[in-house]
PDB file of C-alpha atoms in Angstrom:
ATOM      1  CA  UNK C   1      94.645 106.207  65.926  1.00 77.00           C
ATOM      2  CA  UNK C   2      96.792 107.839  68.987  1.00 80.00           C
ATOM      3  CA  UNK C   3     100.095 107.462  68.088  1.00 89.00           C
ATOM      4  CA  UNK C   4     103.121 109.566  70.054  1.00 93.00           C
ATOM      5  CA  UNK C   5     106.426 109.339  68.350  1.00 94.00           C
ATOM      6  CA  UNK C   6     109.515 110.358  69.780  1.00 96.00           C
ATOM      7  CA  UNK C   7     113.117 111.107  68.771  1.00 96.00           C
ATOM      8  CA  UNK C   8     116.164 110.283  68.863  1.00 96.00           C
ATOM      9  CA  UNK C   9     115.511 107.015  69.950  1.00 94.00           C
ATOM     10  CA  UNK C  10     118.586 106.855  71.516  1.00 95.00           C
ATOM     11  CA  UNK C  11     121.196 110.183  72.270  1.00 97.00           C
ATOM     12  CA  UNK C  12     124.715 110.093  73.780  1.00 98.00           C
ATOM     13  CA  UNK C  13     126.650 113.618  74.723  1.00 97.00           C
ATOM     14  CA  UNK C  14     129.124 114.969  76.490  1.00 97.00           C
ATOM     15  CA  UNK C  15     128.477 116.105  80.161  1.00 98.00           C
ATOM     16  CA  UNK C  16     127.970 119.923  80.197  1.00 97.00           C
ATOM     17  CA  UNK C  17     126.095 119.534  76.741  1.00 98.00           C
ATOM     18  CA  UNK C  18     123.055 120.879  76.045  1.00 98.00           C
ATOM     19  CA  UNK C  19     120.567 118.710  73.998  1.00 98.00           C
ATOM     20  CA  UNK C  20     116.767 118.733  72.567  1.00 98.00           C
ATOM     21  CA  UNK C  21     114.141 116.003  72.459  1.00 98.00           C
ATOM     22  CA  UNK C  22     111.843 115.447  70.364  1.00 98.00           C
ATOM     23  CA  UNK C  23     108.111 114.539  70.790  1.00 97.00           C
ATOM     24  CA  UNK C  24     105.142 114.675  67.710  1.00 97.00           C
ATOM     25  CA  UNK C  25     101.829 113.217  68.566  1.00 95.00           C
ATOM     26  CA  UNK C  26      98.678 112.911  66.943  1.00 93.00           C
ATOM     27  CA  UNK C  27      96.603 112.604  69.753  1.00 87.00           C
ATOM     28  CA  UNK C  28      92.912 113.887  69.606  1.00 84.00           C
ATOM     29  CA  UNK C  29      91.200 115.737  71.649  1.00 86.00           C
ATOM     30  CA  UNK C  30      94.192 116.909  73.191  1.00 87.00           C
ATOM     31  CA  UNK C  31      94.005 117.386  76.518  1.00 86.00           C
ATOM     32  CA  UNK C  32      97.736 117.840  77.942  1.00 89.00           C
ATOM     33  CA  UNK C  33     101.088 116.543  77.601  1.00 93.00           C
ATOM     34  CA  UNK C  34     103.529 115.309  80.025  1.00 93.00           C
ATOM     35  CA  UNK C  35     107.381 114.846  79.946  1.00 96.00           C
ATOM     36  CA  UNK C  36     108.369 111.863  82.450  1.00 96.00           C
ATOM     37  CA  UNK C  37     111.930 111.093  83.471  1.00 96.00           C
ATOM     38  CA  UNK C  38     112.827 107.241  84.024  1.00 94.00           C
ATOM     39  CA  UNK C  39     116.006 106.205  85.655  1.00 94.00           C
ATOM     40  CA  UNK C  40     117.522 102.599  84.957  1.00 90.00           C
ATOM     41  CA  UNK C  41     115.175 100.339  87.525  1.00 86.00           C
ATOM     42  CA  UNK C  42     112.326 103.277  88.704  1.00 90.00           C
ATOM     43  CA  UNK C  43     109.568 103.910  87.779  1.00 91.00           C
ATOM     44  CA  UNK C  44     108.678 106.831  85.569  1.00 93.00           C
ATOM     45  CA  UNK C  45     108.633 110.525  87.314  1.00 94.00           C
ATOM     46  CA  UNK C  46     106.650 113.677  85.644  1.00 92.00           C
ATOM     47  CA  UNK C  47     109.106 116.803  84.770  1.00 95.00           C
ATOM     48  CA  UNK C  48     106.651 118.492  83.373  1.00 93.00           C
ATOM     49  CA  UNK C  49     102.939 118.952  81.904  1.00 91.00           C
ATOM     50  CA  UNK C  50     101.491 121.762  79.437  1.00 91.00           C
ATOM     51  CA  UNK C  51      98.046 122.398  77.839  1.00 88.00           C
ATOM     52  CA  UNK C  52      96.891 123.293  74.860  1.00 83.00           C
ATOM     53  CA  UNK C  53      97.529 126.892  75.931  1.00 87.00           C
ATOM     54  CA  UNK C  54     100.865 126.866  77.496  1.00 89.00           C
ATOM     55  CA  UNK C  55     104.069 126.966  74.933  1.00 92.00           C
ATOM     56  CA  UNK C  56     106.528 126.784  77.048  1.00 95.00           C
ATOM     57  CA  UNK C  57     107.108 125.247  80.916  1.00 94.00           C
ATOM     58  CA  UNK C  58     110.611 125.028  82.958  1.00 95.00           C
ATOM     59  CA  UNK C  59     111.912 122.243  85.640  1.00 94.00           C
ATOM     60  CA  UNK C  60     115.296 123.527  86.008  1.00 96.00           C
ATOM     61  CA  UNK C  61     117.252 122.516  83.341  1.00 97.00           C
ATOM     62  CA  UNK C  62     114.663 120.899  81.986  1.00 97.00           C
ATOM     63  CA  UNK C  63     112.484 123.308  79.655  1.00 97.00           C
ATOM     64  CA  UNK C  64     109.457 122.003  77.314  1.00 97.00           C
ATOM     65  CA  UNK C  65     107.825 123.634  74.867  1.00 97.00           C
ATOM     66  CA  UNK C  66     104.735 122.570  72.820  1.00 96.00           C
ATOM     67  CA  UNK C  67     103.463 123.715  69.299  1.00 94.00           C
ATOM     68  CA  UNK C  68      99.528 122.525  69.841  1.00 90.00           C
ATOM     69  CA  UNK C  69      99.003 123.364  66.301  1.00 91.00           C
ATOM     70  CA  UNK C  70     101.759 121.465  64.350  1.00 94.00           C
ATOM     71  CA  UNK C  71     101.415 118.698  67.284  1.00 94.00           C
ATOM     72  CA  UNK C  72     104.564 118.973  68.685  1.00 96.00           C
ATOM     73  CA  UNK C  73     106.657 119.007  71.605  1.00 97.00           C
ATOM     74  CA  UNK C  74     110.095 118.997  72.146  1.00 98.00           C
ATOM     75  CA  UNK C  75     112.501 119.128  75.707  1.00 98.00           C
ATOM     76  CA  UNK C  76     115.126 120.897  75.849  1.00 98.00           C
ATOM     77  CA  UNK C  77     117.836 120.219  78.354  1.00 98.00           C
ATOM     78  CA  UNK C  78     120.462 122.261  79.436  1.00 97.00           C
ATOM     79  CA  UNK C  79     123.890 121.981  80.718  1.00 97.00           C
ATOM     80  CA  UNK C  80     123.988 117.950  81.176  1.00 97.00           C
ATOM     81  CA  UNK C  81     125.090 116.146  84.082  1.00 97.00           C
ATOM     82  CA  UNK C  82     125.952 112.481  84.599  1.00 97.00           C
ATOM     83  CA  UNK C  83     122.346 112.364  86.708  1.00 97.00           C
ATOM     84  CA  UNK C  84     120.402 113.229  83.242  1.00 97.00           C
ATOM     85  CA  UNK C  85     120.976 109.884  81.990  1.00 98.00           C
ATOM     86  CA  UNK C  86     117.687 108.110  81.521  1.00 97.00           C
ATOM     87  CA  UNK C  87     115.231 107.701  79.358  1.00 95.00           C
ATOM     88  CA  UNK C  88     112.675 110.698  78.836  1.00 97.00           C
ATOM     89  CA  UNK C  89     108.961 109.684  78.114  1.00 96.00           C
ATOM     90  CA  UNK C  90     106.622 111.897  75.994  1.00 96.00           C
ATOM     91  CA  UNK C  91     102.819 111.305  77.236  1.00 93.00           C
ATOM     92  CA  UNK C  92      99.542 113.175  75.626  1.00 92.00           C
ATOM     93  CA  UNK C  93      96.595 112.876  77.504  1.00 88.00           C
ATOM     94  CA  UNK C  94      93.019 113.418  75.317  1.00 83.00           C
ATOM     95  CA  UNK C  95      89.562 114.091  76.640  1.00 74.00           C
ATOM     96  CA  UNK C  96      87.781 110.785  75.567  1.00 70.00           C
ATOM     97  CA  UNK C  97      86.511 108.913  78.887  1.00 59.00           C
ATOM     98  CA  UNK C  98      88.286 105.689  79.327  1.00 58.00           C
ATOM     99  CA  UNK C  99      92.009 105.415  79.667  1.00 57.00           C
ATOM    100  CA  UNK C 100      93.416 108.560  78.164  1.00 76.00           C
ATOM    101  CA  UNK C 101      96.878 108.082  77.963  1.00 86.00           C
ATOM    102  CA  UNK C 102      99.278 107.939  75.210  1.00 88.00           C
ATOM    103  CA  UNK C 103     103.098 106.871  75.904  1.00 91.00           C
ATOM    104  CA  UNK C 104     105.926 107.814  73.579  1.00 93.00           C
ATOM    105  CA  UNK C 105     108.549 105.064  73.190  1.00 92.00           C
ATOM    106  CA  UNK C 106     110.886 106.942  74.819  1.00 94.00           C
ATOM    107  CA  UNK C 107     114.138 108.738  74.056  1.00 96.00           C
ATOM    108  CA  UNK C 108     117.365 106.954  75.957  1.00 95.00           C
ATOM    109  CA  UNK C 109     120.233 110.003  77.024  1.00 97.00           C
ATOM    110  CA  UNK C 110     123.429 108.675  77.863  1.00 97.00           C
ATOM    111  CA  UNK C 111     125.674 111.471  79.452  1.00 98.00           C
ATOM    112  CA  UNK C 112     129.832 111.120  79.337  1.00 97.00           C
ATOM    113  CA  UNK C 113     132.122 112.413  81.581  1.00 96.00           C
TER     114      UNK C 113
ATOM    115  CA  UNK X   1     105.493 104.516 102.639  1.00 52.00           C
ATOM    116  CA  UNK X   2     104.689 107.557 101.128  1.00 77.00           C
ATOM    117  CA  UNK X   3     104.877 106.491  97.351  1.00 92.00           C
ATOM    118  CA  UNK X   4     104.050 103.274  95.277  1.00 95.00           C
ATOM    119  CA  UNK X   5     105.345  99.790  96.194  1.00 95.00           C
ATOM    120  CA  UNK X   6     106.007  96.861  94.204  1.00 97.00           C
ATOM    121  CA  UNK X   7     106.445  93.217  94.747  1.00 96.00           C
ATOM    122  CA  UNK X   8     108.539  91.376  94.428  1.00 97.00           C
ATOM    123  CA  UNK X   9     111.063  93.398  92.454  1.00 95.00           C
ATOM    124  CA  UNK X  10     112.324  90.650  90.370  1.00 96.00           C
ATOM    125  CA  UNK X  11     110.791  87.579  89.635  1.00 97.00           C
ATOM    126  CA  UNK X  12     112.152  84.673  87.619  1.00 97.00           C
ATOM    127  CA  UNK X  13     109.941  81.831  86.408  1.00 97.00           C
ATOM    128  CA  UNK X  14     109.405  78.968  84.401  1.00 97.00           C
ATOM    129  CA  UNK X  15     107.362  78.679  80.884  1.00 97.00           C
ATOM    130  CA  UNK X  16     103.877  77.301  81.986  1.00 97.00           C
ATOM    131  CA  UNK X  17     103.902  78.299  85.750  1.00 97.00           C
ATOM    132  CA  UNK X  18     101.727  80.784  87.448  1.00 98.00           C
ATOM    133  CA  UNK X  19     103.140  84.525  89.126  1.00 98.00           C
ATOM    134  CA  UNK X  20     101.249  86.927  91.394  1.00 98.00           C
ATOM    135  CA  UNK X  21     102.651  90.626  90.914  1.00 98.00           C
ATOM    136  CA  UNK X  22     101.441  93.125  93.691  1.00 97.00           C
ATOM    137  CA  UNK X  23     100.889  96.699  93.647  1.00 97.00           C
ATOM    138  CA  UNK X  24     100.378  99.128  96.953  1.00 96.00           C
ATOM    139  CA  UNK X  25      98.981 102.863  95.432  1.00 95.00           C
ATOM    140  CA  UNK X  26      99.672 105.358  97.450  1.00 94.00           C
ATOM    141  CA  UNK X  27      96.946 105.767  99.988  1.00 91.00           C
ATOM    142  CA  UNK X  28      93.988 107.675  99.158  1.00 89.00           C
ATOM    143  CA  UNK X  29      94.395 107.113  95.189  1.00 91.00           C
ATOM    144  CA  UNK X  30      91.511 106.034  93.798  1.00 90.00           C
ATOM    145  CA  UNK X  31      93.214 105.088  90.164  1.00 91.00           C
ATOM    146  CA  UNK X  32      95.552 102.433  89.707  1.00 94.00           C
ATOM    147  CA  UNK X  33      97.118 101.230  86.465  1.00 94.00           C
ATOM    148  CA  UNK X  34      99.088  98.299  85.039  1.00 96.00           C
ATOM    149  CA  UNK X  35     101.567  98.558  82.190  1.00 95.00           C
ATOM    150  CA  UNK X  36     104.382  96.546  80.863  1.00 95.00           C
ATOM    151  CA  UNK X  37     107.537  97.610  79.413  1.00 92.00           C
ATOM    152  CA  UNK X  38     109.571  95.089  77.420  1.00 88.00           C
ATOM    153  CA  UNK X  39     113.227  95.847  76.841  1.00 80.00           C
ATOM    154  CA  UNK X  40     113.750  99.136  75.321  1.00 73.00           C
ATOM    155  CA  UNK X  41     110.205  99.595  74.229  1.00 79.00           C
ATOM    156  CA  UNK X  42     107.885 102.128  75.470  1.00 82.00           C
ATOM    157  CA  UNK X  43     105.371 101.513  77.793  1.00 89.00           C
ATOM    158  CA  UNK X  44     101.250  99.204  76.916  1.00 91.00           C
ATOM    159  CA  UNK X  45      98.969  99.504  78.547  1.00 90.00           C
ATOM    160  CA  UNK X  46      97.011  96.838  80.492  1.00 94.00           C
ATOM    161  CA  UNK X  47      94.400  97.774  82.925  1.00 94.00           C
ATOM    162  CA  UNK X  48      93.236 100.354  85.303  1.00 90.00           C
ATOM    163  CA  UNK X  49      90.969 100.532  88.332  1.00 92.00           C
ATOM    164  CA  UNK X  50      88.780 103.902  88.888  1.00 88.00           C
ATOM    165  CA  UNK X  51      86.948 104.014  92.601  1.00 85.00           C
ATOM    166  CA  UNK X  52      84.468 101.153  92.174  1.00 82.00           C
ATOM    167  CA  UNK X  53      83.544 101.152  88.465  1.00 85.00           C
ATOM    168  CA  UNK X  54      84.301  97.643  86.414  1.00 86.00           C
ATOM    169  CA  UNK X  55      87.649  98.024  85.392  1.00 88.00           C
ATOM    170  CA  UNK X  56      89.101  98.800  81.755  1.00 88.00           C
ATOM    171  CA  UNK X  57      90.649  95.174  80.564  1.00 90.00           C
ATOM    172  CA  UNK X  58      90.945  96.247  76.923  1.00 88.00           C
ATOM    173  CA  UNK X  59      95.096  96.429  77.384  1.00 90.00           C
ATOM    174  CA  UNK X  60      95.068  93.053  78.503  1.00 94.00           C
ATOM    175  CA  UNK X  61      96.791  91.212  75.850  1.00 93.00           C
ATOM    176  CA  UNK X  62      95.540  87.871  76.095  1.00 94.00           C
ATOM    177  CA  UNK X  63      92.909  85.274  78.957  1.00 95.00           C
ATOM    178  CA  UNK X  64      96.202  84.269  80.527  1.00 97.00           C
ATOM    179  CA  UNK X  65      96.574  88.118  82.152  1.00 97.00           C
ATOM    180  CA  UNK X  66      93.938  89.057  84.714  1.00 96.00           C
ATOM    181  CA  UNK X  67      93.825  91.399  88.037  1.00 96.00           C
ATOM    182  CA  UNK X  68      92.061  92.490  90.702  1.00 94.00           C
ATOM    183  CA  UNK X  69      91.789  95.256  93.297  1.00 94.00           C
ATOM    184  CA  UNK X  70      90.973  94.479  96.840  1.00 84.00           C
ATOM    185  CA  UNK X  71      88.834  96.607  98.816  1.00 80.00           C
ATOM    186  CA  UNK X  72      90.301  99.731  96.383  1.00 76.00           C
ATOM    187  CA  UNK X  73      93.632  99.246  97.596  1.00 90.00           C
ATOM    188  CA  UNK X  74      96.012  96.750  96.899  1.00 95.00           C
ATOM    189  CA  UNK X  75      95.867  95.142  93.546  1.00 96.00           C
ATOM    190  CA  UNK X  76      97.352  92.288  92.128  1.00 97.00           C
ATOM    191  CA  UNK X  77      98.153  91.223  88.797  1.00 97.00           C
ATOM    192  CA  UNK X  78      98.129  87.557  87.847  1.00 98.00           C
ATOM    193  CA  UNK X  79      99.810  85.652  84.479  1.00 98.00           C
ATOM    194  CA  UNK X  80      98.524  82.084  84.358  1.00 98.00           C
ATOM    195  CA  UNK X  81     100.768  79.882  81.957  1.00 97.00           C
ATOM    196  CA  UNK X  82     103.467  82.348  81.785  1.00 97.00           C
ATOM    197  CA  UNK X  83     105.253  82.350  78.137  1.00 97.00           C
ATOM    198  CA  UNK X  84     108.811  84.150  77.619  1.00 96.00           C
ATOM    199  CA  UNK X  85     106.939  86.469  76.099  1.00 95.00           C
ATOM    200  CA  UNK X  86     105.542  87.569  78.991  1.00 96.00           C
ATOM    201  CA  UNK X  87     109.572  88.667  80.561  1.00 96.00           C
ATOM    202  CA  UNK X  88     109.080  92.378  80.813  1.00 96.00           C
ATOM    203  CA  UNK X  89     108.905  94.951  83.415  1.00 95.00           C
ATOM    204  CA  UNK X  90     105.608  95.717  84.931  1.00 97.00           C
ATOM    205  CA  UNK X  91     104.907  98.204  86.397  1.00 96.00           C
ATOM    206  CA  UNK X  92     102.109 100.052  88.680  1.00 96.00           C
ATOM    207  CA  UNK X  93     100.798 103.798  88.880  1.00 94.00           C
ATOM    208  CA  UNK X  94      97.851 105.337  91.353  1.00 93.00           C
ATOM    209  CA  UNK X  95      96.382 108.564  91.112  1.00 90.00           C
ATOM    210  CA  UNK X  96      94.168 110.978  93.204  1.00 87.00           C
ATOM    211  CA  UNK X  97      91.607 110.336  89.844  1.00 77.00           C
ATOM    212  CA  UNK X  98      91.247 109.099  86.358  1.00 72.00           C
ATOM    213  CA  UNK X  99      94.680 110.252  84.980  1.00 70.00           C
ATOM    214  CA  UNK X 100      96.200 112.384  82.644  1.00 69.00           C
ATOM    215  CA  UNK X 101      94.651 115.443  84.034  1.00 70.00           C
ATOM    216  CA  UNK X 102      96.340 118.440  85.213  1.00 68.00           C
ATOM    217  CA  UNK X 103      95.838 117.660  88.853  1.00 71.00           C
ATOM    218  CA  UNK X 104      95.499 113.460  88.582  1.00 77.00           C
ATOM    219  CA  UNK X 105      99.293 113.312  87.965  1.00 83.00           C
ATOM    220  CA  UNK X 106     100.283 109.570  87.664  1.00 88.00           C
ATOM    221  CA  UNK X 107     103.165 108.389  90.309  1.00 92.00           C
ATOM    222  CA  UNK X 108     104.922 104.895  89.377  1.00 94.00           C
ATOM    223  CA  UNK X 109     106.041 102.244  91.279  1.00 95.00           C
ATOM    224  CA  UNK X 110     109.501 100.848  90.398  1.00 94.00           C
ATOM    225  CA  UNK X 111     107.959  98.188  88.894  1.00 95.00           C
ATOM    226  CA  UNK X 112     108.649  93.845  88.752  1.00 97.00           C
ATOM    227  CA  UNK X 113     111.056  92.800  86.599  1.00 96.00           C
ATOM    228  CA  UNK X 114     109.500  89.028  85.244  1.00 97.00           C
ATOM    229  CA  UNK X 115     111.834  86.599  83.840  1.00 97.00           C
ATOM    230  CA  UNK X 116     110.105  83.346  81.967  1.00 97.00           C
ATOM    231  CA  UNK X 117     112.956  80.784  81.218  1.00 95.00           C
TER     232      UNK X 117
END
């Protein structure tokens, strides 16, 4: 079965903080993964996306990296500001036809002045 | 508008009665999906829409959820019976094609926030 678990499920720090995300998946085929960004009341919004061959892929302060063998991702975000607070989505996308998509149940960052 | 819309954005209800949720993809998109988010869960799955192929219904969670798609535009999603179950955020995505690949990004709507009393 597709399963994409992510942690913390919840993370509070200190504005200026840097802090990591965690994403492992057992998605197969893999196809790509996707970070998405979801403020309180929108919609989700892609950060970033990697394939299998790509380790590494920077928004900013947002950087992901992805270890296609042990089947994990993780996003890494630097210097925090008050704006970063939301919750961050892990999807993995495989190559069977039909609805492809795997969501993560999400990881919510609170950032404090 | 340039991105998806939603409507309406909140929508509170009674057990038993019927609600009409609407979704406007951005033009062009031929994909358009459904999901639901309940309170600090992550996001199911319902249905999507591809061009003009019969839709996948296997997310639908029960005969009381159904939608449709209107000349490949516009889609709306319908709860019959509504349960408080049902309260949730729903939300809508389009793409250029069947999603999840590298240039078929998904782009959400901010979604309809149901309430069943």
């Amino acid at each position: 079965k597709n399963q994409v678990e992510q942690s913390p499920q919840s993370l509070i720090i200190l504005e200026g903080k840097n802090c990591t995300l965690q994403c492992n998946y057992t998605v197969s085929p893999f196809s790509n993964l996707r970070w998405y960004k979801q403020d309180t009341g929108r919609g989700p919004v892609s950060l970033t996306i990697m394939t299998f061959s790509e380790n590494t892929k920077s928004n900013g302060r947002y950087t992901a990296t992805l270890d296609a063998d042990t089947k994990q991702s993780s996003l890494h975000i630097t210097a925090s500001q008050l704006s970063d607070s939301a919750s961050y989505i892990c999807v993995v996308t495989n190559n069977n036809a039909g609805n492809m998509l795997t969501f993560g149940g999400g990881t919510r960052l609170m950032v404090k002045p | 508008g340039a991105g998806v819309s939603q409507s309406p954005s909140n929508k509170v209800t009674e057990k038993g009665k019927d609600v009409e949720l609407r979704c406007d993809p951005i033009s062009g998109h031929t994909a358009l999906y459904w999901y639901r988010q309940s309170l600090g869960q992550g996001l199911e799955f319902l249905i999507y829409f591809q061009g003009n192929s019969a839709p996948d219904k296997s997310g639908l969670p029960s005969d009381r959820f159904s939608a449709e798609r209107t000349g490949g535009s516009v889609s709306t999603l319908t709860i019959q019976r509504t349960q408080q179950e049902d309260s949730a955020v729903y939300l809508c995505a389009s793409s250029k094609g069947l999603a999840g690949g590298l240039n078929n990004e998904q782009f959400f709507g901010p979604g309809t926030r149901l309430t069943v009393l």
